[in-house]
PDB file of C-alpha atoms in Angstrom:
ATOM      1  CA  MET A   5     -51.803  67.908  -4.615  1.00  0.00           C
ATOM      2  CA  SER A   6     -48.379  68.007  -2.974  1.00  0.00           C
ATOM      3  CA  PHE A   7     -46.062  66.215  -0.562  1.00  0.00           C
ATOM      4  CA  THR A   8     -44.079  68.369   1.950  1.00  0.00           C
ATOM      5  CA  MET A   9     -41.261  66.804   3.927  1.00  0.00           C
ATOM      6  CA  THR A  10     -39.989  68.203   7.185  1.00  0.00           C
ATOM      7  CA  LYS A  11     -37.515  66.757   9.703  1.00  0.00           C
ATOM      8  CA  HIS A  12     -38.543  66.576  13.421  1.00  0.00           C
ATOM      9  CA  VAL A  13     -35.433  65.631  15.266  1.00  0.00           C
ATOM     10  CA  THR A  14     -34.950  62.019  13.971  1.00  0.00           C
ATOM     11  CA  VAL A  15     -38.339  61.673  12.191  1.00  0.00           C
ATOM     12  CA  VAL A  16     -39.095  62.674   8.581  1.00  0.00           C
ATOM     13  CA  VAL A  17     -42.790  63.876   8.540  1.00  0.00           C
ATOM     14  CA  VAL A  18     -44.526  63.815   5.189  1.00  0.00           C
ATOM     15  CA  ASP A  19     -47.719  65.906   4.718  1.00  0.00           C
ATOM     16  CA  VAL A  20     -50.037  64.730   2.041  1.00  0.00           C
ATOM     17  CA  ASP A  21     -51.997  67.750   0.785  1.00  0.00           C
ATOM     18  CA  GLY A  22     -54.859  66.639  -1.458  1.00  0.00           C
ATOM     19  CA  GLN A  23     -55.250  63.153  -2.787  1.00  0.00           C
ATOM     20  CA  LEU A  24     -52.921  60.160  -2.831  1.00  0.00           C
ATOM     21  CA  ILE A  25     -53.940  58.404  -6.042  1.00  0.00           C
ATOM     22  CA  VAL A  26     -52.640  56.657  -9.127  1.00  0.00           C
ATOM     23  CA  GLY A  27     -51.632  60.020 -10.730  1.00  0.00           C
ATOM     24  CA  ASN A  28     -49.244  61.120  -7.981  1.00  0.00           C
ATOM     25  CA  ARG A  29     -48.244  58.045  -5.974  1.00  0.00           C
ATOM     26  CA  GLN A  30     -44.877  57.722  -7.694  1.00  0.00           C
ATOM     27  CA  GLU A  31     -43.930  61.179  -6.523  1.00  0.00           C
ATOM     28  CA  LEU A  32     -44.513  60.295  -2.885  1.00  0.00           C
ATOM     29  CA  LYS A  33     -42.733  56.989  -3.287  1.00  0.00           C
ATOM     30  CA  GLN A  34     -39.708  58.569  -4.912  1.00  0.00           C
ATOM     31  CA  LYS A  35     -39.533  61.370  -2.231  1.00  0.00           C
ATOM     32  CA  VAL A  36     -39.536  58.925   0.577  1.00  0.00           C
ATOM     33  CA  LEU A  37     -37.184  56.500  -1.066  1.00  0.00           C
ATOM     34  CA  ASP A  38     -34.716  59.407  -1.665  1.00  0.00           C
ATOM     35  CA  GLU A  39     -34.749  60.152   2.091  1.00  0.00           C
ATOM     36  CA  LEU A  40     -34.257  56.508   2.880  1.00  0.00           C
ATOM     37  CA  GLU A  41     -31.312  56.453   0.495  1.00  0.00           C
ATOM     38  CA  LYS A  42     -29.817  59.393   2.315  1.00  0.00           C
ATOM     39  CA  GLY A  43     -29.913  57.460   5.608  1.00  0.00           C
ATOM     40  CA  GLU A  44     -33.227  58.521   7.131  1.00  0.00           C
ATOM     41  CA  ARG A  45     -35.011  55.597   8.916  1.00  0.00           C
ATOM     42  CA  LYS A  46     -38.081  57.005  10.714  1.00  0.00           C
ATOM     43  CA  PHE A  47     -41.042  58.250   8.691  1.00  0.00           C
ATOM     44  CA  LEU A  48     -44.417  59.642   9.718  1.00  0.00           C
ATOM     45  CA  ILE A  49     -46.931  60.345   7.040  1.00  0.00           C
ATOM     46  CA  ASP A  50     -49.540  62.895   8.185  1.00  0.00           C
ATOM     47  CA  PHE A  51     -52.975  62.695   6.410  1.00  0.00           C
ATOM     48  CA  ALA A  52     -54.435  65.747   8.159  1.00  0.00           C
ATOM     49  CA  ARG A  53     -54.855  67.622   4.831  1.00  0.00           C
ATOM     50  CA  THR A  54     -55.659  64.540   2.684  1.00  0.00           C
ATOM     51  CA  GLY A  55     -58.890  64.146   0.736  1.00  0.00           C
ATOM     52  CA  TYR A  56     -59.031  60.517  -0.362  1.00  0.00           C
ATOM     53  CA  ILE A  57     -56.700  57.680  -1.120  1.00  0.00           C
ATOM     54  CA  ASP A  58     -57.261  55.081  -3.915  1.00  0.00           C
ATOM     55  CA  SER A  59     -55.931  51.546  -4.045  1.00  0.00           C
ATOM     56  CA  SER A  60     -52.758  52.641  -5.797  1.00  0.00           C
ATOM     57  CA  GLY A  61     -52.056  55.029  -2.978  1.00  0.00           C
ATOM     58  CA  LEU A  62     -52.756  52.327  -0.427  1.00  0.00           C
ATOM     59  CA  GLY A  63     -50.378  50.066  -2.451  1.00  0.00           C
ATOM     60  CA  VAL A  64     -47.526  52.691  -2.255  1.00  0.00           C
ATOM     61  CA  LEU A  65     -47.940  52.885   1.581  1.00  0.00           C
ATOM     62  CA  VAL A  66     -47.559  49.095   1.792  1.00  0.00           C
ATOM     63  CA  SER A  67     -44.582  49.182  -0.605  1.00  0.00           C
ATOM     64  CA  LEU A  68     -42.838  51.927   1.295  1.00  0.00           C
ATOM     65  CA  SER A  69     -43.509  50.252   4.589  1.00  0.00           C
ATOM     66  CA  LYS A  70     -41.740  47.100   3.346  1.00  0.00           C
ATOM     67  CA  LYS A  71     -38.772  48.973   1.904  1.00  0.00           C
ATOM     68  CA  ILE A  72     -38.283  51.024   5.021  1.00  0.00           C
ATOM     69  CA  ARG A  73     -38.488  47.983   7.208  1.00  0.00           C
ATOM     70  CA  GLU A  74     -35.948  46.170   5.118  1.00  0.00           C
ATOM     71  CA  GLN A  75     -33.539  49.017   5.892  1.00  0.00           C
ATOM     72  CA  GLY A  76     -34.266  48.661   9.640  1.00  0.00           C
ATOM     73  CA  GLY A  77     -36.580  51.696   9.691  1.00  0.00           C
ATOM     74  CA  GLU A  78     -40.236  52.335  10.487  1.00  0.00           C
ATOM     75  CA  LEU A  79     -43.176  53.948   8.654  1.00  0.00           C
ATOM     76  CA  ARG A  80     -46.097  55.250  10.792  1.00  0.00           C
ATOM     77  CA  LEU A  81     -49.250  57.131   9.871  1.00  0.00           C
ATOM     78  CA  ALA A  82     -51.172  59.903  11.571  1.00  0.00           C
ATOM     79  CA  ASN A  83     -54.374  61.932  11.342  1.00  0.00           C
ATOM     80  CA  LEU A  84     -56.732  59.600   9.389  1.00  0.00           C
ATOM     81  CA  ASN A  85     -60.065  61.305   9.042  1.00  0.00           C
ATOM     82  CA  ASP A  86     -63.270  59.155   9.289  1.00  0.00           C
ATOM     83  CA  ASP A  87     -63.322  58.431   5.571  1.00  0.00           C
ATOM     84  CA  LEU A  88     -59.666  57.280   5.554  1.00  0.00           C
ATOM     85  CA  LYS A  89     -60.231  55.174   8.715  1.00  0.00           C
ATOM     86  CA  THR A  90     -63.110  53.518   6.897  1.00  0.00           C
ATOM     87  CA  LEU A  91     -60.812  52.790   3.938  1.00  0.00           C
ATOM     88  CA  PHE A  92     -58.099  51.325   6.136  1.00  0.00           C
ATOM     89  CA  GLU A  93     -60.696  49.212   8.045  1.00  0.00           C
ATOM     90  CA  LEU A  94     -62.298  47.886   4.830  1.00  0.00           C
ATOM     91  CA  THR A  95     -58.904  46.708   3.527  1.00  0.00           C
ATOM     92  CA  LYS A  96     -57.657  45.725   7.024  1.00  0.00           C
ATOM     93  CA  LEU A  97     -54.631  47.905   6.450  1.00  0.00           C
ATOM     94  CA  ASP A  98     -55.358  49.321   9.898  1.00  0.00           C
ATOM     95  CA  THR A  99     -53.783  46.000  11.166  1.00  0.00           C
ATOM     96  CA  LEU A 100     -50.665  46.505   9.118  1.00  0.00           C
ATOM     97  CA  PHE A 101     -49.773  50.054  10.132  1.00  0.00           C
ATOM     98  CA  GLN A 102     -49.254  51.875  13.408  1.00  0.00           C
ATOM     99  CA  ILE A 103     -51.701  54.783  13.186  1.00  0.00           C
ATOM    100  CA  ALA A 104     -51.665  57.776  15.545  1.00  0.00           C
ATOM    101  CA  ASP A 105     -54.551  60.086  16.262  1.00  0.00           C
ATOM    102  CA  SER A 106     -52.324  63.108  15.960  1.00  0.00           C
ATOM    103  CA  ARG A 107     -49.023  64.213  14.588  1.00  0.00           C
ATOM    104  CA  GLU A 108     -47.676  64.778  18.089  1.00  0.00           C
ATOM    105  CA  ARG A 109     -48.593  61.280  19.190  1.00  0.00           C
ATOM    106  CA  GLY A 110     -47.134  59.917  15.992  1.00  0.00           C
ATOM    107  CA  LEU A 111     -43.835  61.588  16.651  1.00  0.00           C
ATOM    108  CA  GLU A 112     -43.852  60.423  20.357  1.00  0.00           C
ATOM    109  CA  SER A 113     -44.481  56.854  19.277  1.00  0.00           C
ATOM    110  CA  PHE A 114     -40.934  56.426  17.761  1.00  0.00           C
TER     111      PHE A 114
ATOM    112  CA  MET B 149     -52.489  69.245 -19.158  1.00  0.00           C
ATOM    113  CA  THR B 150     -54.633  67.391 -21.676  1.00  0.00           C
ATOM    114  CA  PRO B 151     -58.152  68.771 -22.016  1.00  0.00           C
ATOM    115  CA  VAL B 152     -61.259  67.149 -20.495  1.00  0.00           C
ATOM    116  CA  ARG B 153     -64.299  67.546 -22.774  1.00  0.00           C
ATOM    117  CA  ALA B 154     -67.544  67.825 -20.965  1.00  0.00           C
ATOM    118  CA  ARG B 155     -71.128  68.062 -22.056  1.00  0.00           C
ATOM    119  CA  MET B 156     -73.854  68.906 -19.535  1.00  0.00           C
ATOM    120  CA  PRO B 157     -76.468  69.104 -18.321  1.00  0.00           C
ATOM    121  CA  HIS B 158     -79.565  67.728 -19.989  1.00  0.00           C
ATOM    122  CA  ALA B 159     -82.446  65.627 -18.947  1.00  0.00           C
ATOM    123  CA  PRO B 160     -81.499  62.016 -19.508  1.00  0.00           C
ATOM    124  CA  GLY B 161     -83.769  59.108 -20.189  1.00  0.00           C
ATOM    125  CA  GLY B 162     -83.821  58.666 -16.439  1.00  0.00           C
ATOM    126  CA  MET B 163     -83.027  55.992 -14.002  1.00  0.00           C
ATOM    127  CA  GLY B 164     -86.650  55.582 -13.021  1.00  0.00           C
ATOM    128  CA  GLY B 165     -88.167  56.004  -9.580  1.00  0.00           C
ATOM    129  CA  PRO B 166     -90.398  58.788  -8.316  1.00  0.00           C
ATOM    130  CA  PRO B 167     -88.896  62.030  -7.203  1.00  0.00           C
ATOM    131  CA  GLY B 168     -89.210  63.008  -3.516  1.00  0.00           C
ATOM    132  CA  GLU B 169     -92.363  64.921  -2.983  1.00  0.00           C
ATOM    133  CA  GLY B 170     -91.883  68.307  -1.556  1.00  0.00           C
ATOM    134  CA  SER B 171     -88.096  68.094  -1.875  1.00  0.00           C
ATOM    135  CA  ALA B 172     -86.127  71.030  -3.145  1.00  0.00           C
ATOM    136  CA  LEU B 173     -84.700  68.628  -5.653  1.00  0.00           C
ATOM    137  CA  GLU B 174     -87.984  67.313  -6.841  1.00  0.00           C
ATOM    138  CA  GLY B 175     -87.633  66.185 -10.443  1.00  0.00           C
ATOM    139  CA  VAL B 176     -84.032  67.230 -10.598  1.00  0.00           C
ATOM    140  CA  ARG B 177     -81.949  65.089 -12.848  1.00  0.00           C
ATOM    141  CA  LEU B 178     -78.358  65.433 -14.073  1.00  0.00           C
ATOM    142  CA  ALA B 179     -76.617  63.839 -16.881  1.00  0.00           C
ATOM    143  CA  LEU B 180     -72.881  64.592 -17.423  1.00  0.00           C
ATOM    144  CA  GLU B 181     -70.678  63.021 -20.182  1.00  0.00           C
ATOM    145  CA  LEU B 182     -66.982  63.364 -20.324  1.00  0.00           C
ATOM    146  CA  GLU B 183     -64.503  62.038 -22.865  1.00  0.00           C
ATOM    147  CA  VAL B 184     -60.850  62.028 -21.927  1.00  0.00           C
ATOM    148  CA  PRO B 185     -57.624  60.663 -23.318  1.00  0.00           C
ATOM    149  CA  THR B 186     -55.812  58.032 -21.339  1.00  0.00           C
ATOM    150  CA  ASP B 187     -53.726  59.893 -18.879  1.00  0.00           C
ATOM    151  CA  VAL B 188     -53.874  59.063 -15.179  1.00  0.00           C
ATOM    152  CA  ARG B 189     -52.989  62.574 -14.259  1.00  0.00           C
ATOM    153  CA  LEU B 190     -56.473  63.577 -15.307  1.00  0.00           C
ATOM    154  CA  ILE B 191     -58.149  61.262 -12.791  1.00  0.00           C
ATOM    155  CA  GLY B 192     -57.965  63.746  -9.918  1.00  0.00           C
ATOM    156  CA  ARG B 193     -59.694  66.534 -11.864  1.00  0.00           C
ATOM    157  CA  ILE B 194     -62.343  64.261 -13.232  1.00  0.00           C
ATOM    158  CA  VAL B 195     -63.146  62.887  -9.779  1.00  0.00           C
ATOM    159  CA  GLN B 196     -63.278  66.339  -8.347  1.00  0.00           C
ATOM    160  CA  LEU B 197     -65.691  67.497 -11.108  1.00  0.00           C
ATOM    161  CA  VAL B 198     -68.116  64.635 -10.632  1.00  0.00           C
ATOM    162  CA  SER B 199     -67.960  64.749  -6.859  1.00  0.00           C
ATOM    163  CA  ARG B 200     -68.709  68.399  -6.873  1.00  0.00           C
ATOM    164  CA  GLN B 201     -71.891  67.807  -8.975  1.00  0.00           C
ATOM    165  CA  VAL B 202     -73.017  64.931  -6.773  1.00  0.00           C
ATOM    166  CA  ARG B 203     -72.493  67.052  -3.610  1.00  0.00           C
ATOM    167  CA  GLU B 204     -74.712  69.778  -5.014  1.00  0.00           C
ATOM    168  CA  LEU B 205     -77.486  67.152  -5.438  1.00  0.00           C
ATOM    169  CA  GLU B 206     -77.558  66.483  -1.721  1.00  0.00           C
ATOM    170  CA  PHE B 207     -75.980  63.087  -1.448  1.00  0.00           C
ATOM    171  CA  PRO B 208     -74.816  62.195   2.022  1.00  0.00           C
ATOM    172  CA  ALA B 209     -71.384  63.731   2.893  1.00  0.00           C
ATOM    173  CA  ASN B 210     -69.482  60.463   3.078  1.00  0.00           C
ATOM    174  CA  VAL B 211     -70.753  59.362  -0.292  1.00  0.00           C
ATOM    175  CA  CYS B 212     -69.339  62.574  -1.810  1.00  0.00           C
ATOM    176  CA  SER B 213     -66.101  62.356   0.111  1.00  0.00           C
ATOM    177  CA  LEU B 214     -65.394  58.602   0.083  1.00  0.00           C
ATOM    178  CA  ASN B 215     -67.616  56.325  -1.884  1.00  0.00           C
ATOM    179  CA  VAL B 216     -67.885  58.240  -5.131  1.00  0.00           C
ATOM    180  CA  PRO B 217     -64.231  59.567  -5.308  1.00  0.00           C
ATOM    181  CA  VAL B 218     -62.584  56.223  -4.460  1.00  0.00           C
ATOM    182  CA  ALA B 219     -64.891  54.023  -6.639  1.00  0.00           C
ATOM    183  CA  LEU B 220     -64.679  56.393  -9.599  1.00  0.00           C
ATOM    184  CA  SER B 221     -60.860  56.764  -9.243  1.00  0.00           C
ATOM    185  CA  GLU B 222     -60.549  52.927  -9.234  1.00  0.00           C
ATOM    186  CA  ALA B 223     -62.760  52.545 -12.311  1.00  0.00           C
ATOM    187  CA  LEU B 224     -60.872  55.221 -14.263  1.00  0.00           C
ATOM    188  CA  SER B 225     -57.563  53.833 -13.256  1.00  0.00           C
ATOM    189  CA  ASN B 226     -58.595  50.341 -14.460  1.00  0.00           C
ATOM    190  CA  ALA B 227     -60.019  51.762 -17.697  1.00  0.00           C
ATOM    191  CA  MET B 228     -56.877  53.659 -18.510  1.00  0.00           C
ATOM    192  CA  LEU B 229     -54.158  51.260 -17.333  1.00  0.00           C
ATOM    193  CA  ARG B 230     -55.776  47.949 -18.114  1.00  0.00           C
ATOM    194  CA  GLY B 231     -58.530  48.484 -20.655  1.00  0.00           C
ATOM    195  CA  ASN B 232     -56.631  51.115 -22.640  1.00  0.00           C
ATOM    196  CA  GLU B 233     -53.157  49.820 -21.758  1.00  0.00           C
ATOM    197  CA  ASP B 234     -51.992  53.305 -20.906  1.00  0.00           C
ATOM    198  CA  ASP B 235     -52.193  54.274 -24.519  1.00  0.00           C
ATOM    199  CA  PRO B 236     -52.888  58.087 -24.719  1.00  0.00           C
ATOM    200  CA  ALA B 237     -54.419  57.649 -28.106  1.00  0.00           C
ATOM    201  CA  LYS B 238     -57.285  55.600 -26.650  1.00  0.00           C
ATOM    202  CA  LEU B 239     -60.248  57.336 -24.947  1.00  0.00           C
ATOM    203  CA  VAL B 240     -62.162  56.876 -21.723  1.00  0.00           C
ATOM    204  CA  ARG B 241     -65.746  57.942 -21.515  1.00  0.00           C
ATOM    205  CA  ILE B 242     -67.549  58.779 -18.289  1.00  0.00           C
ATOM    206  CA  ARG B 243     -71.346  59.126 -18.018  1.00  0.00           C
ATOM    207  CA  VAL B 244     -72.899  60.368 -14.851  1.00  0.00           C
ATOM    208  CA  LEU B 245     -76.618  59.991 -14.269  1.00  0.00           C
ATOM    209  CA  VAL B 246     -78.179  61.461 -11.118  1.00  0.00           C
ATOM    210  CA  ASP B 247     -81.779  61.433 -10.130  1.00  0.00           C
ATOM    211  CA  PRO B 248     -83.668  61.432  -6.834  1.00  0.00           C
ATOM    212  CA  THR B 249     -83.186  57.650  -6.420  1.00  0.00           C
ATOM    213  CA  GLY B 250     -79.425  57.594  -6.797  1.00  0.00           C
ATOM    214  CA  LEU B 251     -76.318  57.854  -8.949  1.00  0.00           C
ATOM    215  CA  VAL B 252     -75.008  55.824 -11.837  1.00  0.00           C
ATOM    216  CA  LEU B 253     -71.443  56.115 -13.148  1.00  0.00           C
ATOM    217  CA  GLU B 254     -70.566  54.459 -16.396  1.00  0.00           C
ATOM    218  CA  ILE B 255     -66.887  54.297 -17.301  1.00  0.00           C
ATOM    219  CA  SER B 256     -66.068  52.834 -20.682  1.00  0.00           C
ATOM    220  CA  ASP B 257     -62.753  52.013 -22.328  1.00  0.00           C
ATOM    221  CA  GLU B 258     -61.422  50.424 -25.579  1.00  0.00           C
ATOM    222  CA  GLY B 259     -60.298  47.135 -23.973  1.00  0.00           C
ATOM    223  CA  GLY B 260     -61.665  43.717 -24.342  1.00  0.00           C
ATOM    224  CA  GLY B 261     -63.324  43.588 -20.880  1.00  0.00           C
ATOM    225  CA  PHE B 262     -62.852  41.287 -17.974  1.00  0.00           C
ATOM    226  CA  ASP B 263     -64.716  38.997 -15.550  1.00  0.00           C
ATOM    227  CA  LEU B 264     -65.638  40.944 -12.584  1.00  0.00           C
ATOM    228  CA  ASP B 265     -65.895  38.063 -10.228  1.00  0.00           C
ATOM    229  CA  GLU B 266     -62.789  36.314 -11.371  1.00  0.00           C
ATOM    230  CA  CYS B 267     -60.717  39.511 -11.114  1.00  0.00           C
ATOM    231  CA  THR B 268     -61.949  40.556  -7.685  1.00  0.00           C
ATOM    232  CA  GLN B 269     -59.644  39.462  -4.891  1.00  0.00           C
ATOM    233  CA  ASP B 270     -60.130  39.707  -1.143  1.00  0.00           C
ATOM    234  CA  PRO B 271     -57.272  41.925   0.006  1.00  0.00           C
ATOM    235  CA  THR B 272     -58.013  41.310   3.646  1.00  0.00           C
ATOM    236  CA  THR B 273     -56.818  37.669   3.907  1.00  0.00           C
ATOM    237  CA  PRO B 274     -53.450  37.216   5.672  1.00  0.00           C
ATOM    238  CA  ALA B 275     -51.819  36.325   2.454  1.00  0.00           C
ATOM    239  CA  ASN B 276     -53.151  39.349   0.600  1.00  0.00           C
ATOM    240  CA  VAL B 277     -53.090  42.194   3.093  1.00  0.00           C
ATOM    241  CA  THR B 278     -49.369  42.799   2.559  1.00  0.00           C
ATOM    242  CA  ARG B 279     -49.717  42.830  -1.286  1.00  0.00           C
ATOM    243  CA  GLU B 280     -49.237  46.146  -2.959  1.00  0.00           C
ATOM    244  CA  ASP B 281     -52.049  45.580  -5.537  1.00  0.00           C
ATOM    245  CA  GLY B 282     -55.457  43.903  -5.765  1.00  0.00           C
ATOM    246  CA  ARG B 283     -57.592  46.301  -3.834  1.00  0.00           C
ATOM    247  CA  GLY B 284     -59.320  48.338  -6.670  1.00  0.00           C
ATOM    248  CA  LEU B 285     -62.181  46.093  -7.560  1.00  0.00           C
ATOM    249  CA  PHE B 286     -62.768  45.099  -3.979  1.00  0.00           C
ATOM    250  CA  LEU B 287     -63.116  48.736  -2.937  1.00  0.00           C
ATOM    251  CA  MET B 288     -65.445  49.530  -5.834  1.00  0.00           C
ATOM    252  CA  ARG B 289     -67.698  46.682  -4.745  1.00  0.00           C
ATOM    253  CA  ARG B 290     -67.625  47.595  -1.089  1.00  0.00           C
ATOM    254  CA  LEU B 291     -68.178  51.320  -1.601  1.00  0.00           C
ATOM    255  CA  MET B 292     -71.008  51.163  -4.222  1.00  0.00           C
ATOM    256  CA  ASP B 293     -74.401  49.353  -4.013  1.00  0.00           C
ATOM    257  CA  ARG B 294     -73.862  47.640  -7.392  1.00  0.00           C
ATOM    258  CA  VAL B 295     -70.988  47.147  -9.735  1.00  0.00           C
ATOM    259  CA  GLU B 296     -71.557  45.680 -13.227  1.00  0.00           C
ATOM    260  CA  ARG B 297     -69.501  45.106 -16.254  1.00  0.00           C
ATOM    261  CA  TYR B 298     -70.712  44.666 -19.847  1.00  0.00           C
ATOM    262  CA  THR B 299     -69.732  45.113 -23.335  1.00  0.00           C
ATOM    263  CA  GLU B 300     -71.693  47.624 -25.388  1.00  0.00           C
ATOM    264  CA  SER B 301     -73.717  45.901 -28.059  1.00  0.00           C
ATOM    265  CA  HIS B 302     -73.503  48.840 -30.443  1.00  0.00           C
ATOM    266  CA  GLY B 303     -70.742  50.914 -31.959  1.00  0.00           C
ATOM    267  CA  LEU B 304     -67.223  49.801 -31.077  1.00  0.00           C
ATOM    268  CA  GLY B 305     -68.381  47.441 -28.398  1.00  0.00           C
ATOM    269  CA  ARG B 306     -66.739  49.326 -25.667  1.00  0.00           C
ATOM    270  CA  ASN B 307     -66.096  47.763 -22.297  1.00  0.00           C
ATOM    271  CA  VAL B 308     -68.267  49.417 -19.650  1.00  0.00           C
ATOM    272  CA  VAL B 309     -68.237  49.362 -15.854  1.00  0.00           C
ATOM    273  CA  ARG B 310     -71.331  50.636 -14.249  1.00  0.00           C
ATOM    274  CA  LEU B 311     -71.282  51.781 -10.668  1.00  0.00           C
ATOM    275  CA  THR B 312     -74.603  52.400  -8.835  1.00  0.00           C
ATOM    276  CA  ILE B 313     -75.279  53.908  -5.431  1.00  0.00           C
ATOM    277  CA  LYS B 314     -78.748  54.601  -4.044  1.00  0.00           C
ATOM    278  CA  ARG B 315     -79.285  57.415  -1.710  1.00  0.00           C
ATOM    279  CA  PRO B 316     -81.537  57.784   1.337  1.00  0.00           C
ATOM    280  CA  PRO B 317     -84.796  59.572   0.695  1.00  0.00           C
ATOM    281  CA  LEU B 318     -84.472  63.305   0.223  1.00  0.00           C
ATOM    282  CA  ALA B 319     -85.623  65.662   2.961  1.00  0.00           C
ATOM    283  CA  GLY B 320     -89.359  66.179   2.535  1.00  0.00           C
ATOM    284  CA  SER B 321     -89.872  62.768   0.918  1.00  0.00           C
ATOM    285  CA  PRO B 322     -92.919  60.814   2.152  1.00  0.00           C
TER     286      PRO B 322
END
């Protein structure tokens, strides 16, 4: 399980490799908040290599979205597989986030 | 990393139900018992271990990749953080029973238990959808066929959450 951050022009892209669950959610949160503190405002989380997300992981995404928006920024998501789409639909979080089918479309959406 | 102690497999008392005739898994049953200290960093490994066993017993792909991992992760998280109050000295036990009719997961902790209906919120309402918490029990109940909570009548009277998911008939079943 790891989180890799790369900068694409003005967008910070976070790759979630493995699971986003109660045991590692704080690591993701802190990494994104550190970038926000440094002045970054556009974030795209790419789930192409993500297994599953639990409620704690979903909660961190909601929390980050709020904090980034408070600073005038935007958090968007990309590459949800069918399982993750089901999870977002069940919880109606698909109505809260802007979700792109691919990393490229996610980057273009900013 | 704190060790996970596992005991497996043996023929359990069984969940009942006839095995699928002619199936490669006819009569196959699995029982797996784990006892782990309270440490949320262990949850990923435990879920991986259980999901792998379930996958080998021919459950549908989405059950192995979504329903079981998320529901089990939620139950373990609740057991460790709420039931055991994140106290590493307290233990969580996981019992996995698989037979041709389905899968039962029993997760027990040392807490006093809770009312399943009272504690389950609907995170999809406009007021709740922006909340950071409150999705765990909802997801468990949506992803499994049955979720029950009870207090063991023997021993230390541990708090148990039982998750059940049936599976479609195995290939070759009548």
